[in-house]
Amino acid sequence: MNETAAASASAAEDGEPDRGAADSAGPADATDPDPVVVGEGVRKSYGEVVALDGVEIRVEPGEVFGLIGPNGAGKTTLVRALTGTTEAEGDLRVFGVPPREVDPQRIGLLPQSFDPPERLTAVELVDYYGGLYDAARDTDPVLRDVGMADDADAWYETLSGGQQRRTCVATAIVNDPDLLFLDEPTTGIDPAGRRSIHRLIERLAGDGTTVFLTSHAMDEVERLADRVALLRDGAVVAVGAPDELIAEHGGEPSLAVALDGPADEAAVEAVQEALSDGAAEEDAPGVESTPEGLRIGGVRPEEIGDAVDALDAAGVAFESLAWSEPSLEDVYLRLTGEEYSPRSEAGSGSGTFDETAPDGGDR
């Protein structure tokens, strides 16, 4: 069993107080004015490598909070600190108390790496995890929630990767948690299954569950999260609603021009000159070569025809055009760098940063 999951399971088995006794940790409904999660000046090091470097974070009741960042940025370390499975410096509070003092009945946790017993069926696994809590949901509706009702009696080891992940999601929600941590919840799940999990997360949040979502799928975070924090080199470098981050950091809409390969410098200059003809220099769209052809930035939908005329004038024959608005992925790439190498900057530790912590967990 994954260390993080094992810690949560053993805490529940140790006879912690039930939900009614958790009032000292603060109510979890959306009317609660106090934040569910607070982290101030959170720091964690593994030897000389700094995993968390003064993280500031606040999660409000009932919101879906997304955490994104490159591998090795410190995301999993932060989740482990907030769930009380690793020690960290700074002020960390969950429901108003230190993470290790929170009633585990109130927490649901799906770690990125999760290895339940393979010779149990899906229903047996959910039954087992449900049995760790004083008041768990019935297993059948939980399996229906994650789309596993038809395969409930199949051994875990015979399930596909996506079916295994759905079963793991079921073990995280069987206790009907007030705060749900999901680390890459849809990894390996097919598009239909992802959509089902997305609807489940939206429904849980609508019913008052606070969701802390970590994912590398930017479309997933953009769809689900009320607010997003981007973690880089162990520090939060941007936080806000997805549309706010996109407006501030995402850049302009662009037109992707597919050629038979990257455009050469002469083609880029010719298209740029054609676009600049008659326009002020600061108003002319920017042109750059891409692995697939060309990218023309700052093109509004009504200006696509002008871009096509400029391509014709420059003698550039294209295969297809694709117009797009900026997205959370553009924010991610802009703030981390497309070729970003974690911990490579001066003064930030050693040149490389392995995601595996010395104790075997992920950072």
Short mmCIF file of C-alpha atoms in Angstrom, two decimals:
data_model
loop_
_atom_site.label_atom_id
_atom_site.label_comp_id
_atom_site.label_asym_id
_atom_site.label_seq_id
_atom_site.Cartn_x
_atom_site.Cartn_y
_atom_site.Cartn_z
CA MET A 1 0.00 0.00 0.00
CA ASN A 2 1.27 3.51 -0.75
CA GLU A 3 2.73 5.21 2.34
CA THR A 4 0.33 8.14 2.13
CA ALA A 5 -2.73 5.93 1.87
CA ALA A 6 -1.43 3.65 4.61
CA ALA A 7 -0.99 6.58 6.97
CA SER A 8 -4.58 7.73 6.42
CA ALA A 9 -5.91 4.20 6.78
CA SER A 10 -4.04 3.49 10.01
CA ALA A 11 -5.19 6.78 11.51
CA ALA A 12 -8.80 5.85 10.79
CA GLU A 13 -8.29 2.40 12.33
CA ASP A 14 -6.89 3.88 15.54
CA GLY A 15 -10.34 4.84 16.75
CA GLU A 16 -10.35 8.56 15.96
CA PRO A 17 -13.49 10.49 16.94
CA ASP A 18 -16.42 10.46 14.54
CA ARG A 19 -17.61 13.42 12.48
CA GLY A 20 -19.69 14.75 15.33
CA ALA A 21 -16.60 15.01 17.49
CA ALA A 22 -14.66 16.90 14.84
CA ASP A 23 -16.32 20.25 15.57
CA SER A 24 -13.11 21.50 17.15
CA ALA A 25 -11.55 21.36 13.71
CA GLY A 26 -14.19 23.66 12.30
CA PRO A 27 -17.23 22.97 10.10
CA ALA A 28 -16.65 22.20 6.43
CA ASP A 29 -19.75 23.58 4.76
CA ALA A 30 -19.68 26.46 2.32
CA THR A 31 -21.05 28.92 4.92
CA ASP A 32 -17.91 28.59 7.06
CA PRO A 33 -16.00 31.90 6.81
CA ASP A 34 -12.72 30.26 7.80
CA PRO A 35 -10.48 28.66 5.16
CA VAL A 36 -10.31 24.87 5.07
CA VAL A 37 -6.58 24.79 4.27
CA VAL A 38 -3.96 27.37 5.22
CA GLY A 39 -0.24 27.21 4.58
CA GLU A 40 2.02 30.11 5.55
CA GLY A 41 5.78 30.06 5.05
CA VAL A 42 5.78 26.29 4.42
CA ARG A 43 9.29 24.92 4.00
CA LYS A 44 10.66 21.42 3.50
CA SER A 45 14.14 20.25 2.54
CA TYR A 46 15.60 16.88 1.63
CA GLY A 47 19.23 17.26 2.54
CA GLU A 48 20.54 20.24 0.57
CA VAL A 49 17.61 20.23 -1.84
CA VAL A 50 14.78 22.63 -1.00
CA ALA A 51 11.44 21.02 -1.90
CA LEU A 52 9.15 23.75 -0.48
CA ASP A 53 10.46 27.27 -0.17
CA GLY A 54 8.05 29.47 1.79
CA VAL A 55 4.78 28.32 0.22
CA GLU A 56 1.72 30.48 0.91
CA ILE A 57 -1.62 28.82 0.23
CA ARG A 58 -5.27 29.23 1.25
CA VAL A 59 -8.20 27.04 0.23
CA GLU A 60 -11.76 28.18 0.92
CA PRO A 61 -14.70 25.93 1.90
CA GLY A 62 -16.41 24.20 -1.00
CA GLU A 63 -13.98 25.26 -3.71
CA VAL A 64 -12.01 23.14 -6.14
CA PHE A 65 -8.42 24.28 -5.74
CA GLY A 66 -5.96 23.25 -8.44
CA LEU A 67 -2.23 22.82 -7.89
CA ILE A 68 -0.04 22.67 -11.00
CA GLY A 69 3.68 22.76 -11.70
CA PRO A 70 6.56 20.83 -13.28
CA ASN A 71 7.72 17.46 -12.02
CA GLY A 72 9.87 18.04 -8.98
CA ALA A 73 8.31 21.43 -8.18
CA GLY A 74 7.16 20.25 -4.74
CA LYS A 75 3.49 19.45 -5.36
CA THR A 76 3.43 16.00 -3.77
CA THR A 77 5.54 17.19 -0.84
CA LEU A 78 2.99 19.94 -0.21
CA VAL A 79 0.10 17.46 -0.32
CA ARG A 80 1.93 15.16 2.08
CA ALA A 81 2.56 18.09 4.44
CA LEU A 82 -1.10 19.10 4.33
CA THR A 83 -2.26 15.55 5.01
CA GLY A 84 0.14 15.11 7.90
CA THR A 85 2.21 12.35 6.32
CA THR A 86 5.40 14.41 6.29
CA GLU A 87 6.72 17.11 8.59
CA ALA A 88 7.28 20.63 7.27
CA GLU A 89 8.21 23.96 8.76
CA GLY A 90 5.79 26.87 8.81
CA ASP A 91 2.16 27.29 9.75
CA LEU A 92 -0.07 24.55 8.29
CA ARG A 93 -3.70 24.29 9.31
CA VAL A 94 -6.53 22.11 8.05
CA PHE A 95 -9.96 22.90 9.47
CA GLY A 96 -8.15 25.26 11.82
CA VAL A 97 -5.77 22.72 13.39
CA PRO A 98 -2.41 21.13 12.47
CA PRO A 99 -2.85 18.42 9.80
CA ARG A 100 -2.05 15.54 12.17
CA GLU A 101 -4.79 16.67 14.55
CA VAL A 102 -7.59 16.56 11.96
CA ASP A 103 -10.14 13.77 12.30
CA PRO A 104 -9.20 11.39 9.43
CA GLN A 105 -12.92 10.69 8.94
CA ARG A 106 -13.11 14.13 7.31
CA ILE A 107 -10.31 13.58 4.78
CA GLY A 108 -10.32 11.68 1.50
CA LEU A 109 -6.98 11.04 -0.20
CA LEU A 110 -6.05 9.65 -3.59
CA PRO A 111 -2.25 9.68 -3.91
CA GLN A 112 -0.55 9.62 -7.30
CA SER A 113 0.94 6.21 -6.53
CA PHE A 114 -1.52 3.75 -5.01
CA ASP A 115 -1.03 -0.03 -4.84
CA PRO A 116 -3.95 -1.81 -3.15
CA PRO A 117 -4.06 -5.62 -2.79
CA GLU A 118 -4.45 -6.99 -6.32
CA ARG A 119 -6.27 -10.20 -5.34
CA LEU A 120 -9.28 -8.32 -4.03
CA THR A 121 -12.20 -7.37 -6.22
CA ALA A 122 -13.24 -3.77 -6.72
CA VAL A 123 -16.17 -4.18 -4.34
CA GLU A 124 -13.95 -5.85 -1.72
CA LEU A 125 -11.44 -3.00 -1.91
CA VAL A 126 -14.07 -0.32 -1.42
CA ASP A 127 -15.67 -2.39 1.35
CA TYR A 128 -12.30 -2.63 3.07
CA TYR A 129 -11.58 1.09 2.96
CA GLY A 130 -15.14 1.89 3.94
CA GLY A 131 -14.69 -0.34 6.98
CA LEU A 132 -11.92 1.92 8.25
CA TYR A 133 -14.40 4.71 8.95
CA ASP A 134 -17.17 5.10 11.51
CA ALA A 135 -19.70 6.23 8.93
CA ALA A 136 -18.99 5.24 5.32
CA ARG A 137 -21.21 5.28 2.27
CA ASP A 138 -22.61 2.07 0.84
CA THR A 139 -20.17 0.53 -1.61
CA ASP A 140 -22.56 -0.01 -4.55
CA PRO A 141 -23.44 3.67 -5.12
CA VAL A 142 -19.79 4.65 -4.70
CA LEU A 143 -18.79 2.24 -7.47
CA ARG A 144 -21.60 3.60 -9.63
CA ASP A 145 -20.27 7.11 -9.06
CA VAL A 146 -16.93 6.17 -10.61
CA GLY A 147 -18.35 4.00 -13.39
CA MET A 148 -17.28 0.66 -11.92
CA ALA A 149 -20.66 -0.93 -11.15
CA ASP A 150 -20.41 -3.39 -14.06
CA ASP A 151 -16.93 -4.57 -13.04
CA ALA A 152 -17.40 -4.57 -9.28
CA ASP A 153 -16.67 -8.29 -8.93
CA ALA A 154 -13.50 -8.29 -11.06
CA TRP A 155 -10.15 -8.75 -9.32
CA TYR A 156 -8.15 -5.54 -9.16
CA GLU A 157 -5.22 -7.16 -10.99
CA THR A 158 -7.45 -8.01 -13.98
CA LEU A 159 -8.77 -4.47 -14.40
CA SER A 160 -7.37 -2.07 -16.99
CA GLY A 161 -5.25 0.83 -15.79
CA GLY A 162 -8.18 3.21 -16.15
CA GLN A 163 -10.52 0.88 -14.26
CA GLN A 164 -7.96 0.51 -11.48
CA ARG A 165 -7.71 4.29 -11.20
CA ARG A 166 -11.49 4.63 -11.00
CA THR A 167 -11.54 2.03 -8.21
CA CYS A 168 -8.88 4.02 -6.37
CA VAL A 169 -11.02 7.15 -6.68
CA ALA A 170 -13.86 5.15 -5.10
CA THR A 171 -11.69 4.30 -2.07
CA ALA A 172 -10.99 8.03 -1.60
CA ILE A 173 -14.65 9.08 -1.52
CA VAL A 174 -16.21 6.14 0.34
CA ASN A 175 -16.12 8.09 3.63
CA ASP A 176 -17.92 11.09 2.07
CA PRO A 177 -15.05 13.41 3.03
CA ASP A 178 -15.29 17.11 3.80
CA LEU A 179 -11.88 17.65 2.19
CA LEU A 180 -10.76 15.52 -0.75
CA PHE A 181 -7.16 15.43 -2.00
CA LEU A 182 -6.87 14.11 -5.56
CA ASP A 183 -3.38 13.69 -7.05
CA GLU A 184 -3.65 12.98 -10.80
CA PRO A 185 -7.10 11.38 -10.47
CA THR A 186 -7.64 10.61 -14.17
CA THR A 187 -4.24 9.20 -15.10
CA GLY A 188 -4.77 6.31 -17.54
CA ILE A 189 -8.52 6.81 -17.78
CA ASP A 190 -10.12 7.01 -21.23
CA PRO A 191 -11.94 10.20 -22.36
CA ALA A 192 -15.40 8.92 -21.39
CA GLY A 193 -14.12 7.88 -17.97
CA ARG A 194 -12.37 11.22 -17.48
CA ARG A 195 -15.61 13.04 -18.22
CA SER A 196 -17.39 10.85 -15.68
CA ILE A 197 -14.79 11.63 -13.00
CA HIS A 198 -14.99 15.33 -13.84
CA ARG A 199 -18.76 15.30 -13.34
CA LEU A 200 -18.26 13.49 -10.04
CA ILE A 201 -15.80 16.13 -8.81
CA GLU A 202 -18.18 18.89 -9.86
CA ARG A 203 -21.04 17.20 -8.03
CA LEU A 204 -18.99 16.69 -4.87
CA ALA A 205 -17.95 20.35 -4.87
CA GLY A 206 -21.53 21.39 -5.49
CA ASP A 207 -22.55 19.44 -2.39
CA GLY A 208 -19.96 21.27 -0.27
CA THR A 209 -16.86 19.06 -0.45
CA THR A 210 -13.62 21.01 -0.70
CA VAL A 211 -11.40 19.47 -3.40
CA PHE A 212 -7.62 19.89 -3.60
CA LEU A 213 -6.72 18.78 -7.14
CA THR A 214 -3.21 18.15 -8.43
CA SER A 215 -2.92 17.39 -12.13
CA HIS A 216 -0.70 17.76 -15.17
CA ALA A 217 -3.79 17.86 -17.41
CA MET A 218 -4.23 21.60 -17.86
CA ASP A 219 -7.62 21.21 -19.55
CA GLU A 220 -8.80 19.25 -16.51
CA VAL A 221 -7.66 21.92 -14.07
CA GLU A 222 -9.03 24.73 -16.24
CA ARG A 223 -12.43 23.06 -16.34
CA LEU A 224 -12.71 22.05 -12.69
CA ALA A 225 -10.76 24.51 -10.54
CA ASP A 226 -12.23 27.65 -9.02
CA ARG A 227 -8.68 28.83 -8.31
CA VAL A 228 -5.26 27.56 -9.33
CA ALA A 229 -1.80 27.86 -7.80
CA LEU A 230 1.28 27.29 -9.92
CA LEU A 231 4.23 25.88 -8.00
CA ARG A 232 7.76 26.26 -9.31
CA ASP A 233 10.97 25.47 -7.43
CA GLY A 234 8.97 24.96 -4.27
CA ALA A 235 7.26 28.37 -4.28
CA VAL A 236 3.89 29.61 -5.51
CA VAL A 237 4.57 31.92 -8.46
CA ALA A 238 0.96 32.62 -9.46
CA VAL A 239 -2.48 32.03 -7.99
CA GLY A 240 -5.96 32.96 -9.14
CA ALA A 241 -9.02 31.86 -11.08
CA PRO A 242 -8.11 30.14 -14.37
CA ASP A 243 -9.60 32.92 -16.50
CA GLU A 244 -7.71 35.54 -14.49
CA LEU A 245 -4.41 33.71 -14.92
CA ILE A 246 -5.05 33.26 -18.63
CA ALA A 247 -5.85 36.96 -19.06
CA GLU A 248 -2.70 37.98 -17.18
CA HIS A 249 -0.19 35.40 -18.37
CA GLY A 250 -1.68 33.45 -21.29
CA GLY A 251 -0.75 35.79 -24.09
CA GLU A 252 -2.77 36.51 -27.21
CA PRO A 253 -4.87 34.31 -29.50
CA SER A 254 -2.84 32.78 -32.28
CA LEU A 255 -3.06 31.14 -35.66
CA ALA A 256 -1.11 27.93 -36.17
CA VAL A 257 -0.08 27.43 -39.80
CA ALA A 258 0.74 23.83 -40.71
CA LEU A 259 3.48 23.43 -43.31
CA ASP A 260 5.55 20.40 -44.28
CA GLY A 261 8.02 21.30 -41.53
CA PRO A 262 9.42 24.28 -39.61
CA ALA A 263 9.37 27.54 -41.56
CA ASP A 264 12.80 28.89 -42.49
CA GLU A 265 13.94 32.38 -41.57
CA ALA A 266 13.15 33.78 -45.02
CA ALA A 267 9.53 32.58 -44.84
CA VAL A 268 9.10 34.03 -41.35
CA GLU A 269 10.45 37.41 -42.50
CA ALA A 270 8.32 37.40 -45.64
CA VAL A 271 5.10 36.70 -43.73
CA GLN A 272 6.01 39.27 -41.08
CA GLU A 273 6.65 41.89 -43.76
CA ALA A 274 3.34 41.14 -45.47
CA LEU A 275 1.45 41.42 -42.18
CA SER A 276 3.24 44.66 -41.28
CA ASP A 277 2.40 46.34 -44.59
CA GLY A 278 0.21 49.33 -43.78
CA ALA A 279 0.12 48.60 -40.03
CA ALA A 280 1.94 50.28 -37.19
CA GLU A 281 4.89 48.15 -36.07
CA GLU A 282 3.48 47.66 -32.58
CA ASP A 283 0.13 46.50 -34.01
CA ALA A 284 1.49 43.92 -36.43
CA PRO A 285 1.03 40.26 -35.38
CA GLY A 286 4.22 38.45 -34.47
CA VAL A 287 5.40 35.52 -36.57
CA GLU A 288 7.59 32.64 -35.39
CA SER A 289 8.69 29.27 -36.68
CA THR A 290 7.34 26.14 -34.97
CA PRO A 291 8.11 22.44 -35.46
CA GLU A 292 4.91 22.16 -37.50
CA GLY A 293 5.26 25.36 -39.52
CA LEU A 294 4.41 28.88 -38.39
CA ARG A 295 2.66 30.59 -35.54
CA ILE A 296 1.11 34.03 -36.01
CA GLY A 297 0.34 35.66 -32.69
CA GLY A 298 -2.26 38.29 -31.91
CA VAL A 299 -4.71 37.27 -34.64
CA ARG A 300 -8.36 37.93 -33.82
CA PRO A 301 -10.99 35.79 -35.57
CA GLU A 302 -11.92 38.60 -37.95
CA GLU A 303 -8.24 38.94 -38.94
CA ILE A 304 -7.77 35.36 -40.13
CA GLY A 305 -8.47 36.44 -43.72
CA ASP A 306 -5.73 39.07 -43.51
CA ALA A 307 -3.32 36.41 -42.28
CA VAL A 308 -4.19 34.16 -45.22
CA ASP A 309 -3.59 37.07 -47.60
CA ALA A 310 -0.19 37.66 -45.99
CA LEU A 311 0.74 33.99 -46.43
CA ASP A 312 -0.24 34.16 -50.09
CA ALA A 313 1.71 37.39 -50.58
CA ALA A 314 4.77 35.78 -49.01
CA GLY A 315 4.44 32.71 -51.25
CA VAL A 316 3.91 30.37 -48.29
CA ALA A 317 1.70 27.40 -49.20
CA PHE A 318 0.10 25.91 -46.11
CA GLU A 319 -1.68 22.64 -45.39
CA SER A 320 -4.09 23.82 -42.69
CA LEU A 321 -4.85 26.59 -40.22
CA ALA A 322 -5.89 26.32 -36.57
CA TRP A 323 -6.95 29.36 -34.55
CA SER A 324 -6.90 29.17 -30.78
CA GLU A 325 -7.36 31.33 -27.73
CA PRO A 326 -4.81 31.15 -24.90
CA SER A 327 -5.42 28.48 -22.28
CA LEU A 328 -4.13 27.46 -18.88
CA GLU A 329 -1.51 25.40 -20.69
CA ASP A 330 -0.13 28.61 -22.20
CA VAL A 331 0.05 30.08 -18.69
CA TYR A 332 1.89 26.98 -17.49
CA LEU A 333 4.41 27.12 -20.35
CA ARG A 334 4.94 30.85 -20.00
CA LEU A 335 5.57 30.72 -16.25
CA THR A 336 7.65 27.55 -16.19
CA GLY A 337 9.30 27.65 -19.61
CA GLU A 338 8.58 25.00 -22.24
CA GLU A 339 12.06 23.53 -21.80
CA TYR A 340 12.09 24.24 -18.06
CA SER A 341 14.41 22.00 -16.05
CA PRO A 342 13.46 21.94 -12.34
CA ARG A 343 16.09 23.21 -9.92
CA SER A 344 18.38 24.31 -12.77
CA GLU A 345 18.55 27.98 -11.81
CA ALA A 346 21.42 29.45 -9.83
CA GLY A 347 20.96 29.33 -6.12
CA SER A 348 18.06 26.89 -6.22
CA GLY A 349 19.95 23.77 -5.22
CA SER A 350 21.63 21.13 -7.33
CA GLY A 351 21.22 21.03 -11.09
CA THR A 352 18.74 18.17 -11.11
CA PHE A 353 15.85 17.35 -8.85
CA ASP A 354 14.72 13.76 -8.61
CA GLU A 355 11.00 13.42 -7.86
CA THR A 356 11.70 10.57 -5.47
CA ALA A 357 12.34 11.68 -1.92
CA PRO A 358 14.97 9.93 0.20
CA ASP A 359 12.24 8.05 2.07
CA GLY A 360 10.79 6.66 -1.13
CA GLY A 361 7.92 9.11 -1.63
CA ASP A 362 7.39 11.53 -4.47
CA ARG A 363 8.27 15.18 -4.03
#
